[in-house]
Short mmCIF file of C-alpha atoms in Angstrom, two decimals:
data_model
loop_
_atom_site.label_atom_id
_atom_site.label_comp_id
_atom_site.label_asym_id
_atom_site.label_seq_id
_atom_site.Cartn_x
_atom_site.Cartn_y
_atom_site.Cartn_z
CA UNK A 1 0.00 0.00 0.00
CA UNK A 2 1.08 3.58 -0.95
CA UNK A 3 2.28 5.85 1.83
CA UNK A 4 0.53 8.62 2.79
CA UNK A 5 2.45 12.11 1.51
CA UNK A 6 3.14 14.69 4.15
CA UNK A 7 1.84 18.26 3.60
CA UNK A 8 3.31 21.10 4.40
CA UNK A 9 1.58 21.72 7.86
CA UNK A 10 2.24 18.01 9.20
CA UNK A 11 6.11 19.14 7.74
CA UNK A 12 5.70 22.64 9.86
CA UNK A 13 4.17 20.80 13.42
CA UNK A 14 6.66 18.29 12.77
CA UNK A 15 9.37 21.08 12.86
CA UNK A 16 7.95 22.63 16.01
CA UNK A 17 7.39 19.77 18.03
CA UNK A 18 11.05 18.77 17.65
CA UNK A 19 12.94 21.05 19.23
CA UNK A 20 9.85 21.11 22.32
CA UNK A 21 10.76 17.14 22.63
CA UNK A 22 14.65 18.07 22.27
CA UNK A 23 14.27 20.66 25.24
CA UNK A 24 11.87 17.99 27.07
CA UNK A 25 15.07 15.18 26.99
CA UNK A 26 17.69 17.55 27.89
CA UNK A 27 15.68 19.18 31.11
CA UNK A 28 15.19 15.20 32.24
CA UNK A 29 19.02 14.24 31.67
CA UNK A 30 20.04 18.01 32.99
CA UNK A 31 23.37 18.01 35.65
CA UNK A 32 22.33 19.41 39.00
CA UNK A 33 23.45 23.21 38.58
CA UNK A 34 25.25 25.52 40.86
CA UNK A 35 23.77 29.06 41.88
CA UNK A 36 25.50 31.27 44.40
CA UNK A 37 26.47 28.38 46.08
CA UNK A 38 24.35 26.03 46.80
CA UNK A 39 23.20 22.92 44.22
CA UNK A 40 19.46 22.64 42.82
CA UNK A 41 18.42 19.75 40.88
CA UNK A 42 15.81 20.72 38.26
CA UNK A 43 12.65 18.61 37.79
CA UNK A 44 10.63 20.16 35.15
CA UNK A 45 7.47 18.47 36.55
CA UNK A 46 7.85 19.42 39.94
CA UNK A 47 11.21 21.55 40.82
CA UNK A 48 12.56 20.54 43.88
CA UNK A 49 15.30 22.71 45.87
CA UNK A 50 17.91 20.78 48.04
CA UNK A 51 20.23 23.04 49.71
CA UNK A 52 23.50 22.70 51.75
CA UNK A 53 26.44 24.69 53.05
CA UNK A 54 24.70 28.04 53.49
CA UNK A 55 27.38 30.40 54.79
CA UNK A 56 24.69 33.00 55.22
CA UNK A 57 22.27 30.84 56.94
CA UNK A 58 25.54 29.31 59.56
CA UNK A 59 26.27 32.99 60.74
CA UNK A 60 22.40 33.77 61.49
CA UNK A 61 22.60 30.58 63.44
CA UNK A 62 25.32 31.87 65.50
CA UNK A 63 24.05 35.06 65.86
CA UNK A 64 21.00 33.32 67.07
CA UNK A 65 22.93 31.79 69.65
CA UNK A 66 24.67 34.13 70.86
CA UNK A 67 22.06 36.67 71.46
CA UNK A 68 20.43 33.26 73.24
CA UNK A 69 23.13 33.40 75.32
CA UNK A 70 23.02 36.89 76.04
CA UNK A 71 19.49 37.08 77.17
CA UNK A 72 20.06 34.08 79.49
CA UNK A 73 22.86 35.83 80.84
CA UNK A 74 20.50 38.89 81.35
CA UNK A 75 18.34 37.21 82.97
CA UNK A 76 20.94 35.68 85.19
CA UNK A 77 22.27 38.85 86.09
CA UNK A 78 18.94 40.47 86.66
CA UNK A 79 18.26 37.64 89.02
CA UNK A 80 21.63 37.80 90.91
CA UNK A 81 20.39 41.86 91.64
CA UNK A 82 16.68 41.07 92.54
CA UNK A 83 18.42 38.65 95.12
CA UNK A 84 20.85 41.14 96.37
CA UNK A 85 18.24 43.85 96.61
CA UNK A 86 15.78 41.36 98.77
CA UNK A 87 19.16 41.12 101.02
CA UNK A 88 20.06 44.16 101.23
CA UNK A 89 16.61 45.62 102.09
CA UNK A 90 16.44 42.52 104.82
CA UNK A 91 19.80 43.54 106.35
CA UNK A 92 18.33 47.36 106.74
CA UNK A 93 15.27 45.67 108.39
CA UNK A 94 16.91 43.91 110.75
CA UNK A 95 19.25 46.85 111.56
CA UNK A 96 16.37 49.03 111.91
CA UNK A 97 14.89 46.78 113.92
CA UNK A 98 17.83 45.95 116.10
CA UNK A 99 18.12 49.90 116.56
CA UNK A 100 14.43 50.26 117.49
CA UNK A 101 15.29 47.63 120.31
CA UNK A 102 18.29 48.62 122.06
CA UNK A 103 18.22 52.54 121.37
CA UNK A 104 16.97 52.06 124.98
CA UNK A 105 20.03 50.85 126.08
CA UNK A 106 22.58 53.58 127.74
CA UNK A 107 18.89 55.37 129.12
CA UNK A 108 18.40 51.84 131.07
CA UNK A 109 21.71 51.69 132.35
CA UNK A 110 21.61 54.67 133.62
CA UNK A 111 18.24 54.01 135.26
CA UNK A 112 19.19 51.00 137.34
CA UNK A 113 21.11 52.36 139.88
CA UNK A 114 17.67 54.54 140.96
CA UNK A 115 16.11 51.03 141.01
CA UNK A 116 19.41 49.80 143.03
CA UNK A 117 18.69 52.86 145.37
CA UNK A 118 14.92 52.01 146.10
CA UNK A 119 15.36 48.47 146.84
CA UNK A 120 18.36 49.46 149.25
CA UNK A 121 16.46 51.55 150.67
CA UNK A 122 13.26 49.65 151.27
CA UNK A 123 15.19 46.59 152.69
CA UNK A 124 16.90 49.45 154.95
CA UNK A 125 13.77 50.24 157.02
CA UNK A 126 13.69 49.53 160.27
CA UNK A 127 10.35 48.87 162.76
CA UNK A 128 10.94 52.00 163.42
CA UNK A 129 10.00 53.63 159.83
CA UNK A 130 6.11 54.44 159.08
CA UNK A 131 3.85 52.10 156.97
CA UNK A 132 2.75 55.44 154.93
CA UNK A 133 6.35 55.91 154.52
CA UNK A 134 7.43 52.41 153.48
CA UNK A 135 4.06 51.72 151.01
CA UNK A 136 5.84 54.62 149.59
CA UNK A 137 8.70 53.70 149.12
CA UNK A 138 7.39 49.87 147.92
CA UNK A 139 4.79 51.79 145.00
CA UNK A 140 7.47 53.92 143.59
CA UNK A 141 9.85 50.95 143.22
CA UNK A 142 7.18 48.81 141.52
CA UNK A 143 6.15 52.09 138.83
CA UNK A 144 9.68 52.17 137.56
CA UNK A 145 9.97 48.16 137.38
CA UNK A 146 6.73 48.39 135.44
CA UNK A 147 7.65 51.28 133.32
CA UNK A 148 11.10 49.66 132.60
CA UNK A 149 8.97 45.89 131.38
CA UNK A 150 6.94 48.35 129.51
CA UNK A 151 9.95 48.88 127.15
CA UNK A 152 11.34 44.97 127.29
CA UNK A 153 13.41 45.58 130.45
CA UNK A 154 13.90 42.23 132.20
CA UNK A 155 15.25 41.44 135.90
CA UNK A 156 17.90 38.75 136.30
CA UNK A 157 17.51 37.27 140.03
CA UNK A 158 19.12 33.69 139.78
CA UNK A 159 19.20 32.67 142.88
CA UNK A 160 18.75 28.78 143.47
CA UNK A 161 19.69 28.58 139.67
CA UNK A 162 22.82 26.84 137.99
CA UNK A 163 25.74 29.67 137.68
CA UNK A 164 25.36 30.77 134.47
CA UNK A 165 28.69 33.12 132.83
CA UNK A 166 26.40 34.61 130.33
CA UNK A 167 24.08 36.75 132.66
CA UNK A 168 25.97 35.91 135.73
CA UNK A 169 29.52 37.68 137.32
CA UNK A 170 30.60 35.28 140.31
CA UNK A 171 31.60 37.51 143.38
CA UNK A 172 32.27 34.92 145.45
CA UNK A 173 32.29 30.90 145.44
CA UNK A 174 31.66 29.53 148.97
CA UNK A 175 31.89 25.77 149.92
CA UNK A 176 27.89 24.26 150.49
CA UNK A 177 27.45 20.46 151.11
CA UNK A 178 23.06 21.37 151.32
CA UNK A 179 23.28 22.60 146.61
CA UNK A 180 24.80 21.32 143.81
CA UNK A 181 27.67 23.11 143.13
CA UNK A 182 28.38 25.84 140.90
CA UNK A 183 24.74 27.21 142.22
CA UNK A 184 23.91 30.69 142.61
CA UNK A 185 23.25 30.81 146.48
CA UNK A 186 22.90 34.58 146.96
CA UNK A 187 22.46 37.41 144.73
CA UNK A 188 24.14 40.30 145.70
CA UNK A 189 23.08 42.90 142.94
CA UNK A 190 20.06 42.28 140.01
CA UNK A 191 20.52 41.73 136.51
CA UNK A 192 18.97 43.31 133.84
CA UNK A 193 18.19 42.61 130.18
CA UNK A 194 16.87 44.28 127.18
CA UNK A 195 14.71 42.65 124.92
CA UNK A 196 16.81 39.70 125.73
CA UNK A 197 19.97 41.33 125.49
CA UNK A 198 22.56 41.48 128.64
CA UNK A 199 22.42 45.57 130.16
CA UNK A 200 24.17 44.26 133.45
CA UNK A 201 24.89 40.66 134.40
CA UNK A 202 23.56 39.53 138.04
CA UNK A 203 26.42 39.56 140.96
CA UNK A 204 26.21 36.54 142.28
CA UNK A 205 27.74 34.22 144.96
CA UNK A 206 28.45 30.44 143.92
CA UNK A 207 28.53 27.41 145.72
CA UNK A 208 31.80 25.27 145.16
CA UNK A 209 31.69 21.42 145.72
CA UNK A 210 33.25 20.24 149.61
CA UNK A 211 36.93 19.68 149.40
#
């Protein structure tokens, strides 16, 4: 059978599809190309991008890090002063407070020996000295014991107690088979304390075991 002749538009298509299918063959056997460094493989269905060794991309990382690092030192630091501050502020508290305490302290001591006085004085009476005169003696000894516990003023009076070298100065230490020894048998001048705090230790007389 014959073949069929060509005309001169099946010659023309024929001319344009053949450089279409050339282009076609050489995008699916192309090399993976290099732009500005990194490597893309072309897919002329579907391009897909595979990138590697970014120098631009390494030094944001870094940067990223390091500014990481910087705010976590920041906050570090901020941390260190908040807990400085807090200790600082606790300090003036308790100095304050200390202050507020014992700004009492040289007025007290100078008090004491009036309280020294009245005591002396009421176990100085005789039979011989007035009730009227004695109740008044007694009353003003007990408003300036009350006024001084008013501002944390404590008596020391240890007697029958274990010596103590804290709140006690030993005058004397006197053998005494009937106590214990290193006991406080006789108190020869008060203590005091201050919101705790030693104004004047108790003079005191201690036993001292028989020889």
């Amino acid at each position: 059978m014959a073949k069929d002749s060509q005309t001169p538009l099946d010659d023309e298509q024929d001319a344009k599809a053949t450089p279409q299918a050339q282009s076609e063959q050489q995008a699916e056997n192309a090399e993976p190309v290099e732009i500005n460094g990194e490597v893309e493989q072309a897919d002329i269905e579907g391009v897909t991008l595979e990138a590697s060794d970014n120098p631009e991309a390494e030094v944001l990382a870094e940067r990223v890090a390091e500014l990481e690092q910087s705010v976590t030192e920041a906050k570090d630091q901020a941390l260190r002063a908040a807990a400085e501050a807090q200790n600082v502020r606790r300090r003036a508290e308790a100095e304050a407070d200390k202050a507020r305490k014992f700004a009492l302290e040289k007025f007290v001591k100078e008090l004491l020996p009036v309280v020294d006085s009245l005591e002396k004085a009421l176990e100085a009476m005789g039979d011989d000295a007035s009730e009227v005169h004695r109740e008044g003696v007694s009353m003003t000894l007990k408003m300036q014991l009350d006024v001084l516990g008013k501002f944390g003023v404590e008596v020391v009076e240890p007697h029958g107690e274990p010596f103590d070298p804290q709140q006690h100065e030993a005058m004397a230490m006197v053998p005494n088979p009937e106590v214990d020894a290193n006991t406080v048998i006789d108190v020869m001048q008060k203590g005091y304390l201050l919101n705790g705090r030693l104004v004047r230790p108790a003079m005191v007389v201690v036993s001292q075991a028989a020889g």
